[in-house]
PDB file of C-alpha atoms and ligand atoms in Angstrom:
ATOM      1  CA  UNK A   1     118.368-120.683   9.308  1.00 92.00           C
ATOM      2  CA  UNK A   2     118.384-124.473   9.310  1.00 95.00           C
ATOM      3  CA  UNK A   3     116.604-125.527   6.670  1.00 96.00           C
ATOM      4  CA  UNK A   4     114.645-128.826   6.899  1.00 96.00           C
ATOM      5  CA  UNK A   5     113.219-130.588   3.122  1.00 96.00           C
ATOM      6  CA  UNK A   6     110.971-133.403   3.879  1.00 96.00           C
ATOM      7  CA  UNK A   7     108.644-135.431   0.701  1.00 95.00           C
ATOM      8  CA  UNK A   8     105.386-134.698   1.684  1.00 96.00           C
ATOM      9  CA  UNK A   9     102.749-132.486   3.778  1.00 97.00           C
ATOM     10  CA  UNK A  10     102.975-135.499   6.364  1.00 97.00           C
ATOM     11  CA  UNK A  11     106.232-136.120   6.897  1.00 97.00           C
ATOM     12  CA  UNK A  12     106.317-131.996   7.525  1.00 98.00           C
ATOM     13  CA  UNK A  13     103.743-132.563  10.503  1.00 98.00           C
ATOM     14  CA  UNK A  14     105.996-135.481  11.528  1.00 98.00           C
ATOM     15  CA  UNK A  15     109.258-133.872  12.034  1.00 98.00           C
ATOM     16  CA  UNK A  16     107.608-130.148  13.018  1.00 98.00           C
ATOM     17  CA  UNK A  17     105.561-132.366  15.944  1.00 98.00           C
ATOM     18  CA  UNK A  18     108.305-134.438  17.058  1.00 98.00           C
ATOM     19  CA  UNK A  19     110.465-131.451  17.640  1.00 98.00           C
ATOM     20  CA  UNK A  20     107.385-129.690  19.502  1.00 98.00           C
ATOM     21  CA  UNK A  21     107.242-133.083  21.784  1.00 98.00           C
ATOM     22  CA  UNK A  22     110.906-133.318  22.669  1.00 98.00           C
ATOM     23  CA  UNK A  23     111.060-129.839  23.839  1.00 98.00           C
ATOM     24  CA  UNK A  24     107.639-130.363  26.415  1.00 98.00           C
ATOM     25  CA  UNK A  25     109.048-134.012  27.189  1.00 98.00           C
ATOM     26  CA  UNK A  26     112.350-132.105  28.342  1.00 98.00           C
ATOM     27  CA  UNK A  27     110.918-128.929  29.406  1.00 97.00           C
ATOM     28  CA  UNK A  28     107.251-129.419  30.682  1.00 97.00           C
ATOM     29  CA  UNK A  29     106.436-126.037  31.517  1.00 97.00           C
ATOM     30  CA  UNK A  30     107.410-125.132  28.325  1.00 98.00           C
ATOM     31  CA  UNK A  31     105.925-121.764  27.001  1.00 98.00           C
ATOM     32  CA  UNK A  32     104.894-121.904  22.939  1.00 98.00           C
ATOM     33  CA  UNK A  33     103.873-119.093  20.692  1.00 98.00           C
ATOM     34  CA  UNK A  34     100.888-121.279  18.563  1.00 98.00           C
ATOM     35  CA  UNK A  35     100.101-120.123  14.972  1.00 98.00           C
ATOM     36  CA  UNK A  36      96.958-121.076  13.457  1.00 97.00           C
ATOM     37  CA  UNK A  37      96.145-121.995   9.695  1.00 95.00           C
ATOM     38  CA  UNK A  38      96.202-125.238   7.351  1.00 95.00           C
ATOM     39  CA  UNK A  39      99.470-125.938   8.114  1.00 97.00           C
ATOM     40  CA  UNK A  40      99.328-126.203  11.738  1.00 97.00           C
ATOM     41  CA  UNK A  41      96.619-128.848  11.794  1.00 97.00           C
ATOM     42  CA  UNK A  42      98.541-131.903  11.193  1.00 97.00           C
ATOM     43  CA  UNK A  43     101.028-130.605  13.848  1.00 98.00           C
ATOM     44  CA  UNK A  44      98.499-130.049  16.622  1.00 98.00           C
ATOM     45  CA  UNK A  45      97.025-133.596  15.920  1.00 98.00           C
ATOM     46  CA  UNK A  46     100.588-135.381  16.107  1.00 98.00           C
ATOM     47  CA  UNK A  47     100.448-133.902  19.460  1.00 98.00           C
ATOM     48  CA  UNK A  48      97.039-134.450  20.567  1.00 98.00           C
ATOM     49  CA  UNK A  49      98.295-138.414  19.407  1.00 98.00           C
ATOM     50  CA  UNK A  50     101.243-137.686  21.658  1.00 98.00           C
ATOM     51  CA  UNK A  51      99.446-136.661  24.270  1.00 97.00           C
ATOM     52  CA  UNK A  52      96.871-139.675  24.025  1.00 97.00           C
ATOM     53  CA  UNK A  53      99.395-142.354  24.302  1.00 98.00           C
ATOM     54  CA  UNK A  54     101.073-140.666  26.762  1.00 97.00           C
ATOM     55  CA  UNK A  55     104.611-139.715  25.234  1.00 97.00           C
ATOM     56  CA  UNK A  56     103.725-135.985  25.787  1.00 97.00           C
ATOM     57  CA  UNK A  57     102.079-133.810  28.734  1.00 97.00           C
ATOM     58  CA  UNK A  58     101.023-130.774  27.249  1.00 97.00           C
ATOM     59  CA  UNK A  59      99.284-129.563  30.741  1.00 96.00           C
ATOM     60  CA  UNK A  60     101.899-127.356  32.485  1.00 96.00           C
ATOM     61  CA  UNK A  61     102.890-125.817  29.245  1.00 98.00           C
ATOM     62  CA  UNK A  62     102.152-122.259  28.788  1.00 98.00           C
ATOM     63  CA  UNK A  63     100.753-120.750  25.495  1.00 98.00           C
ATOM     64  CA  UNK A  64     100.275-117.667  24.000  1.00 98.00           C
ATOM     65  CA  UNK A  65      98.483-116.520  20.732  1.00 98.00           C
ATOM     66  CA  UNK A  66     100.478-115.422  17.719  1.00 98.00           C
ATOM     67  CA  UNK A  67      97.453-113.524  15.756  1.00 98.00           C
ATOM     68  CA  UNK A  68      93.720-112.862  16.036  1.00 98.00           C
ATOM     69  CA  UNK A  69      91.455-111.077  13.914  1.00 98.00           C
ATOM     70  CA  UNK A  70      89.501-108.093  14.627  1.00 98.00           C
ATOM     71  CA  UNK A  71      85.484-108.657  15.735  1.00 96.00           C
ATOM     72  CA  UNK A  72      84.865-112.289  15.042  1.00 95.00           C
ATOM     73  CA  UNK A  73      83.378-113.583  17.936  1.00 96.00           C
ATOM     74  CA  UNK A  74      85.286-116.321  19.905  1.00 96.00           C
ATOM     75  CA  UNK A  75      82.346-118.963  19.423  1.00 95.00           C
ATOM     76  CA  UNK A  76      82.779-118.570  15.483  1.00 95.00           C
ATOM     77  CA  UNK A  77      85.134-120.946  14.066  1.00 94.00           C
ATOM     78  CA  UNK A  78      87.030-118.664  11.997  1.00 95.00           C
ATOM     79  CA  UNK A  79      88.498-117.211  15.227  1.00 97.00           C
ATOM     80  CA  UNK A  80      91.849-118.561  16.141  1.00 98.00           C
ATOM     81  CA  UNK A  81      91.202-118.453  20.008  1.00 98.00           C
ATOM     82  CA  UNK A  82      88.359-120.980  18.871  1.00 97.00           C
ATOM     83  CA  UNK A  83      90.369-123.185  16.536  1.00 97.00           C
ATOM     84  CA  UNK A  84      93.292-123.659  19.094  1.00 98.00           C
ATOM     85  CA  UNK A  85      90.971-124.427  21.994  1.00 97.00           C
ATOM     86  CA  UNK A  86      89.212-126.824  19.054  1.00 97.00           C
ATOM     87  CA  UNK A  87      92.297-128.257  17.004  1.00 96.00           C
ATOM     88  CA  UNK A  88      94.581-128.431  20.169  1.00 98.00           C
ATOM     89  CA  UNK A  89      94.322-127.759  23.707  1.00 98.00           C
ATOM     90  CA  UNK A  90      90.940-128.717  25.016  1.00 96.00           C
ATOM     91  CA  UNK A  91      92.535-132.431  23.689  1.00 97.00           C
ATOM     92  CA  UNK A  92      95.477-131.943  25.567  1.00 97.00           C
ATOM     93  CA  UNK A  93      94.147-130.907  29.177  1.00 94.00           C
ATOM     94  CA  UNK A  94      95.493-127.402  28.484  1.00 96.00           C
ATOM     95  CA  UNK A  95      93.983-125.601  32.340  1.00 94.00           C
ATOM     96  CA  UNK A  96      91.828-122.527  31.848  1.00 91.00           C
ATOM     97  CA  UNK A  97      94.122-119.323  31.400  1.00 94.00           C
ATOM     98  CA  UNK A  98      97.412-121.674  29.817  1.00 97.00           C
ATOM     99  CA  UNK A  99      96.300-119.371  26.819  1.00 98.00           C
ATOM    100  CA  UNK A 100      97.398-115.798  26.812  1.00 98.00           C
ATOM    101  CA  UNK A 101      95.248-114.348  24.452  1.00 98.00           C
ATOM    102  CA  UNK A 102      94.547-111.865  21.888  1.00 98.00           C
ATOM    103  CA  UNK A 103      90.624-110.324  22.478  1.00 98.00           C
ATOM    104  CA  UNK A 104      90.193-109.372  18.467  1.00 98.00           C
ATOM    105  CA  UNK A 105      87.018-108.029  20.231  1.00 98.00           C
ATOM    106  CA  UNK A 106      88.655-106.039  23.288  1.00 98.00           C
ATOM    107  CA  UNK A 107      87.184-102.215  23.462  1.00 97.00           C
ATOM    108  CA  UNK A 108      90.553-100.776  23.194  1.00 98.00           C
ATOM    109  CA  UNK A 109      92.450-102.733  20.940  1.00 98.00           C
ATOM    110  CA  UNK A 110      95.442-100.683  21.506  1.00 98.00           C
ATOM    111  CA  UNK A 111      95.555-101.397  25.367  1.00 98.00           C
ATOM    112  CA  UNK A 112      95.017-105.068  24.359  1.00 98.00           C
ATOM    113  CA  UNK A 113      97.790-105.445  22.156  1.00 98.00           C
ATOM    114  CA  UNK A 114     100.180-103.436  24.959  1.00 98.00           C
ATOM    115  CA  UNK A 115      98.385-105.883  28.032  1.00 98.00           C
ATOM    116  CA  UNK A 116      99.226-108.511  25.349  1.00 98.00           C
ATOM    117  CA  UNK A 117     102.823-107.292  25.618  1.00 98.00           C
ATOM    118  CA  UNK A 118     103.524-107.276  29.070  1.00 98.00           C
ATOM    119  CA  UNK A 119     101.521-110.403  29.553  1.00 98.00           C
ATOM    120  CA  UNK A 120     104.587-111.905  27.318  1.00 98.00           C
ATOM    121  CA  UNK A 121     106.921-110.047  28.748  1.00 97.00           C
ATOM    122  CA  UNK A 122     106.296-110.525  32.236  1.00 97.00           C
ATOM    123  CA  UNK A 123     105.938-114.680  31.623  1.00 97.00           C
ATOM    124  CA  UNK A 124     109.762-114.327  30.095  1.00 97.00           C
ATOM    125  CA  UNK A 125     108.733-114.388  26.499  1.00 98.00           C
ATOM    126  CA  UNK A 126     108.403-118.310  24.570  1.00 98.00           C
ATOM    127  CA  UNK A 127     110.742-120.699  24.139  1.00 98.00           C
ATOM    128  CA  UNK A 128     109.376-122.139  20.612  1.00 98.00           C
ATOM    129  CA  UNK A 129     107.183-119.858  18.376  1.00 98.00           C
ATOM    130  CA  UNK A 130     105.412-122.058  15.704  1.00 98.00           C
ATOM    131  CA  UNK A 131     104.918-120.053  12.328  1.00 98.00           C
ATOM    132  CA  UNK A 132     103.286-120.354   8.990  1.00 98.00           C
ATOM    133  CA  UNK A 133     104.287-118.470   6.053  1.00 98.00           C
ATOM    134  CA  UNK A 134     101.521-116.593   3.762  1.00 96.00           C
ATOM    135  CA  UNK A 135     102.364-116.704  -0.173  1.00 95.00           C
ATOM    136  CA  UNK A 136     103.192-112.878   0.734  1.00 95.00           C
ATOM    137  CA  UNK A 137     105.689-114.070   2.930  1.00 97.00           C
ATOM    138  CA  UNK A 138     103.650-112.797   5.944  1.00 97.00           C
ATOM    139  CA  UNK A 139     104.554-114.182   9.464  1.00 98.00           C
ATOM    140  CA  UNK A 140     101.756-114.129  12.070  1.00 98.00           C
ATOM    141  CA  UNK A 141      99.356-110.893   9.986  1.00 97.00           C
ATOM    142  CA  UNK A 142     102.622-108.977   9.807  1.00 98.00           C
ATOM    143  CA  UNK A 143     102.499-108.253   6.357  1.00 97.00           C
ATOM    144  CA  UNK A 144     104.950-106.523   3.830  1.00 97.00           C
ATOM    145  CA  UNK A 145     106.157-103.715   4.950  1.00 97.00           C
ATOM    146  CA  UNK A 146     106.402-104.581   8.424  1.00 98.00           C
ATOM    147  CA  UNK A 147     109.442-103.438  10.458  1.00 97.00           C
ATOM    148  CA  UNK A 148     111.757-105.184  11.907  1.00 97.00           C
ATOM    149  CA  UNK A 149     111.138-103.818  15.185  1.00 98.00           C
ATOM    150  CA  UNK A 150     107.302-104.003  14.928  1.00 98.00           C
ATOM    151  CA  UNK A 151     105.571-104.510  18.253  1.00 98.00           C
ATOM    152  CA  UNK A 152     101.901-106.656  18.752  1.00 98.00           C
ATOM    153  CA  UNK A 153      99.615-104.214  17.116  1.00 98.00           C
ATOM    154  CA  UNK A 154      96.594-103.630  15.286  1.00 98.00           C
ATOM    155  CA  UNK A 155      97.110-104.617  11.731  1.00 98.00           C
ATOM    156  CA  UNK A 156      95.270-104.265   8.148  1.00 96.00           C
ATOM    157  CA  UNK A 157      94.966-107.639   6.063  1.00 94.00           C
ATOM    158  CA  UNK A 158      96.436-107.476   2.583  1.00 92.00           C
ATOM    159  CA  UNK A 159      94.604-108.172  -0.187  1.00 94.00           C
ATOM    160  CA  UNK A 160      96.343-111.392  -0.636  1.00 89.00           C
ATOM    161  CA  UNK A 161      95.962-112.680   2.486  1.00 91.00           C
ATOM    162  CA  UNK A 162      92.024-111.623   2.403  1.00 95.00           C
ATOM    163  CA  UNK A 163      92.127-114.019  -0.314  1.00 93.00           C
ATOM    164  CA  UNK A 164      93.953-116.452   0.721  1.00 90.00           C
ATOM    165  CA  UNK A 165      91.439-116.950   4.017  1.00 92.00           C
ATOM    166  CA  UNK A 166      88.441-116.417   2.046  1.00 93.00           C
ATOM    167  CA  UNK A 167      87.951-120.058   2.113  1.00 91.00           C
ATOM    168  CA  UNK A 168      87.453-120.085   5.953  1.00 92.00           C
ATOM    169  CA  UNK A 169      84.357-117.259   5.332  1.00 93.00           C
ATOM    170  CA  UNK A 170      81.340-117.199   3.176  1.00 92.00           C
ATOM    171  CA  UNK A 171      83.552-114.629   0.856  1.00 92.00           C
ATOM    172  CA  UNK A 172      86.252-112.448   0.544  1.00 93.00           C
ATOM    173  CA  UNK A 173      83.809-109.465   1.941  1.00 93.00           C
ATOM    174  CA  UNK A 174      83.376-111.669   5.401  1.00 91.00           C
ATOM    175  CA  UNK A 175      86.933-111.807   5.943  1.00 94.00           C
ATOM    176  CA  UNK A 176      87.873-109.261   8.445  1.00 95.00           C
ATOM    177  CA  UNK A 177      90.108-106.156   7.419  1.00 96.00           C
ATOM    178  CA  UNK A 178      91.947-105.808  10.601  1.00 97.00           C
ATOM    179  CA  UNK A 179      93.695-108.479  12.692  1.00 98.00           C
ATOM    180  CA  UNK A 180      95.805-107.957  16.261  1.00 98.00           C
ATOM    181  CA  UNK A 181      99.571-109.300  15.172  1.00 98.00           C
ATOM    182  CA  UNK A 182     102.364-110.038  17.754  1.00 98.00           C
ATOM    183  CA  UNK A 183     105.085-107.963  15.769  1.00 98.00           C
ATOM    184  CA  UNK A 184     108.790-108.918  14.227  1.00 98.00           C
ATOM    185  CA  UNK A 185     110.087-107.765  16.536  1.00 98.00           C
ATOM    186  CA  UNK A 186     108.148-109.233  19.104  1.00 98.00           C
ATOM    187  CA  UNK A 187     108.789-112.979  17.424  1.00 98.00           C
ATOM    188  CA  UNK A 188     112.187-112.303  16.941  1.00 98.00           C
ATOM    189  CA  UNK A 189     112.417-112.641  20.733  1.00 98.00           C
ATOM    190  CA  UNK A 190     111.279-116.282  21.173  1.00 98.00           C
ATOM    191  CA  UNK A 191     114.026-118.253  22.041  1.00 98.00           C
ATOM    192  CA  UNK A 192     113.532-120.315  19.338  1.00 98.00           C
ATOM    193  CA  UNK A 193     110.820-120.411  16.101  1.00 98.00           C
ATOM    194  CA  UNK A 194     109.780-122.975  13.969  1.00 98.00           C
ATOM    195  CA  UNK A 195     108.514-121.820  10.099  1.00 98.00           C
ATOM    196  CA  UNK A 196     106.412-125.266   8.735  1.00 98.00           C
ATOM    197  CA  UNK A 197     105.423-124.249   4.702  1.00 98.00           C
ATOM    198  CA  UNK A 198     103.731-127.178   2.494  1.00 98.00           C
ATOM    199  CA  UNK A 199     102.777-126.756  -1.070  1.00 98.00           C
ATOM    200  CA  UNK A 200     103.897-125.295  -4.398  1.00 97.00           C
ATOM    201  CA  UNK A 201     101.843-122.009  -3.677  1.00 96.00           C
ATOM    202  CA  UNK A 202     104.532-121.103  -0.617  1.00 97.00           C
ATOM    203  CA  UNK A 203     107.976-121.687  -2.921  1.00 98.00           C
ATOM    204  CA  UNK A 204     108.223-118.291  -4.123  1.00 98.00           C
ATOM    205  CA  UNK A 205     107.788-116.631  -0.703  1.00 98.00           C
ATOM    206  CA  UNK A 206     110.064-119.748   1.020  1.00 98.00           C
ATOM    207  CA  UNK A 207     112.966-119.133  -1.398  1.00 97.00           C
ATOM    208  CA  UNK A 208     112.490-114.999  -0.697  1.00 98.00           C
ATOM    209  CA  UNK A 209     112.532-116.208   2.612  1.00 98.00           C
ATOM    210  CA  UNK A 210     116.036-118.343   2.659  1.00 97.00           C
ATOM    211  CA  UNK A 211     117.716-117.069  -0.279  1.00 96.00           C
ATOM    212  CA  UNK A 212     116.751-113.181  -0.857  1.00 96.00           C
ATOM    213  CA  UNK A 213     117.464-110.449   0.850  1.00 97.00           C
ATOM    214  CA  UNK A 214     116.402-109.094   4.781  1.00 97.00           C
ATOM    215  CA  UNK A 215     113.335-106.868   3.968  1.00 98.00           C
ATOM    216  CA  UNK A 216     110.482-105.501   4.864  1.00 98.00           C
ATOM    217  CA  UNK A 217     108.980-106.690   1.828  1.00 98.00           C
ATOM    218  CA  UNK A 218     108.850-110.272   2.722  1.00 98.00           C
ATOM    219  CA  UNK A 219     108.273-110.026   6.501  1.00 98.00           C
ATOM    220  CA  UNK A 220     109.626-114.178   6.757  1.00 98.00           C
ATOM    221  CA  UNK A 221     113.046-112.533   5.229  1.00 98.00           C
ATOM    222  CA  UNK A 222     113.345-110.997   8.716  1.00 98.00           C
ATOM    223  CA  UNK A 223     113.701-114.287  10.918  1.00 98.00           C
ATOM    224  CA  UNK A 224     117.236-114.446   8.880  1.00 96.00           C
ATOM    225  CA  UNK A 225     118.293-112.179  11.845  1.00 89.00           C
ATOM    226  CA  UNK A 226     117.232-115.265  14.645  1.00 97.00           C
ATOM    227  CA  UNK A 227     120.122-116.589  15.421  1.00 96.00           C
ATOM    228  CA  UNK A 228     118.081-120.238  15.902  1.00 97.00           C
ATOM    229  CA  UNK A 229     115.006-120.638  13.462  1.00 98.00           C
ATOM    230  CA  UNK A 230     114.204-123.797  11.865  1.00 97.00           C
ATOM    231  CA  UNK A 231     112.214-124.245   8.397  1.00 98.00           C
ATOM    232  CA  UNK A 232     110.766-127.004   7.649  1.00 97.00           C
ATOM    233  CA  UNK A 233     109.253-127.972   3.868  1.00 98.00           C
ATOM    234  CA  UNK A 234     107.900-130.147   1.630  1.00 97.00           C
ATOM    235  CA  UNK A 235     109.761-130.530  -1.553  1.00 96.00           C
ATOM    236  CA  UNK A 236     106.823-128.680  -3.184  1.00 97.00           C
ATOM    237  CA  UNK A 237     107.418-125.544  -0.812  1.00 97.00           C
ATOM    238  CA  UNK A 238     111.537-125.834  -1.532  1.00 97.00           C
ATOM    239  CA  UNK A 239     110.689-125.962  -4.853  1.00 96.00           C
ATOM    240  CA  UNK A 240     112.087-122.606  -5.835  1.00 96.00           C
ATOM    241  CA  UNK A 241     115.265-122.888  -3.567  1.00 96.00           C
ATOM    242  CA  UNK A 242     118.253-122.465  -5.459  1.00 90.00           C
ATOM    243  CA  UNK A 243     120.133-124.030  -2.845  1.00 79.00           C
ATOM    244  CA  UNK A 244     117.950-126.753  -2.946  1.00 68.00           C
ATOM    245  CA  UNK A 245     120.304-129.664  -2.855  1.00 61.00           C
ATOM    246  CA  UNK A 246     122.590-128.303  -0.545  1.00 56.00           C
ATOM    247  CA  UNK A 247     120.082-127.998   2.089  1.00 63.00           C
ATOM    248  CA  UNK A 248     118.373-131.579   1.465  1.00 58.00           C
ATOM    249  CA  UNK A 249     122.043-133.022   1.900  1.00 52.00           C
ATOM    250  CA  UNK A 250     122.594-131.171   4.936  1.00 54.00           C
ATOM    251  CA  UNK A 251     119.303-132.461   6.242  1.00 51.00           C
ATOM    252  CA  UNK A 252     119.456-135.900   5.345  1.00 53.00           C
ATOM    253  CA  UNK A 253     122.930-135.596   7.099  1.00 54.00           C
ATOM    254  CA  UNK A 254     121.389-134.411  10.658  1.00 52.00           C
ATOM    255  CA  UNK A 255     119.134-137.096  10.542  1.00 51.00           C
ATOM    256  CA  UNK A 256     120.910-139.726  10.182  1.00 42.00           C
TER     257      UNK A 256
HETATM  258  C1  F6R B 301      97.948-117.660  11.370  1.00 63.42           C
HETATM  259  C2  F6R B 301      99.136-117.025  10.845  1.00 63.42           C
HETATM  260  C3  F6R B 301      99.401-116.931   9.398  1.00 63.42           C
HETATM  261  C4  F6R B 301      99.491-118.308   8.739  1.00 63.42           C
HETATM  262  C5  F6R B 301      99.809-118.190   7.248  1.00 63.42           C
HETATM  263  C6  F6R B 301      99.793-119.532   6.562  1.00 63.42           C
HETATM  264  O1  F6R B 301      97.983-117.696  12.803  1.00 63.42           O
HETATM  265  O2  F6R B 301      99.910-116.562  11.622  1.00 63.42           O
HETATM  266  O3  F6R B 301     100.613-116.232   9.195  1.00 63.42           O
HETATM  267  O4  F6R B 301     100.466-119.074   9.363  1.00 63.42           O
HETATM  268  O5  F6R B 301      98.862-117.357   6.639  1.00 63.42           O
HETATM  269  O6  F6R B 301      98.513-120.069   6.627  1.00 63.42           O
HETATM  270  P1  F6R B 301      98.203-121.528   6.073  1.00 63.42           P
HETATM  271  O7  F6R B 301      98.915-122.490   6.931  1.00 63.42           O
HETATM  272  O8  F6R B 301      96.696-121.664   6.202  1.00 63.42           O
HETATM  273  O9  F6R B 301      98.669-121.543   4.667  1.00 63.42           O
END
């Protein structure tokens, strides 16, 4: 795991972004795994920028969802189908169908999550997954306890994560119980994956992450089998690193 400190939420979006644009810029038809939450949102407007000025072309990129709850419809804009349309690729000219989807509302979500699957599959899996991290060291709505091998599936929220999303609903009780999840096992194939974290509330889980052991009980642990996964943080999310130093020297090294 490279590790990647940077001194503020910004400068996170910055370097997370510019990575984003020089794969596209050298790969066009790029295909990206896209996460959704507060972290992301800098990152997809760094590109939307890119894409204004004309440094990026986002258009014959393919994309494909990373999570989706369960029965919020796709006009609602708690759903993540709706916020990447919104916060990303309806700026970007991103054709109808570059999104492989997730239906939280399909009537068989089991089917969905195995059409999901093959959809993946068949389009030779992503090149760059883009993660968050929850405070329960969740990746995607794979939460602890989630195997290594775990395939997209139908998933229960945690109580912390309910929690932590409550903020998107009118309460806690609005925030769906069940989400569709592309599984570990199923990230752990992207050819690459990028982990963005900002804030003290993510240390404990980002140092469980880098520093503890390979578990199930902080899904993030997990990527440590990826042979190329990139983190990057603000000093507030490193906070809890031990290695701390060592890994703000090596990345003040790489850049320069
Ligand atoms: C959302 C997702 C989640 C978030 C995580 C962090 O698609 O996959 O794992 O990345 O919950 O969310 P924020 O960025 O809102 O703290």
């Amino acid at each position: 795991m490279e590790v990647v400190i940077r001194d503020s939420q910004s400068a996170v979006a910055v370097e997370a972004a510019g990575r984003v644009i020089a794969l596209v810029q050298s790969a066009p038809a790029s295909q990206l795994g896209l996460a959704t939450g507060a972290t992301q949102q800098g990152i997809y407007q760094l590109l939307i920028d890119a894409h204004r000025s004309g440094v990026a072309d986002f258009s014959s990129a393919r994309y494909f969802m990373l999570d989706e709850y369960v029965g919020i419809p796709v006009s609602s804009s708690t759903s993540f189908q709706n916020v990447l349309s919104n916060d990303f690729l309806r700026h970007v000219q991103a054709p109808d169908g570059a999104l492989e989807v997730l239906d939280g509302n399909a009537p068989d979500l089991e089917h969905e999550t195995h059409r999901f699957e093959v959809a993946l599959g068949n389009a030779g899996g992503v090149d760059l997954q883009l993660l968050g991290i929850g405070t329960n060291g969740h990746i995607g709505f794979n939460e602890p306890g989630s195997s290594a091998e775990s395939r997209t599936r139908v998933v229960e929220l945690h109580t912390d994560t309910i929690h932590s999303n409550a903020h998107y609903f009118e309460s806690a009780e609005s925030v769906p119980r069940c989400a569709l999840s592309q599984g570990i096992g199923t990230i752990l194939e992207a050819r690459s994956i990028l982990l963005i974290a900002t804030g003290e509330s993510k240390a404990r889980a980002i140092a469980a992450m880098v520093e503890g052991p390979a578990t199930e009980d902080c899904p993030a642990s997990l990527l440590q089998k990826h042979p190329n996964v990139t983190v990057i943080i603000d000093t507030a999310a490193a906070s809890m690193l031990r290695t701390r130093e060592k890994v703000t020297t090596r990345a003040q090294a790489s850049s320069g």
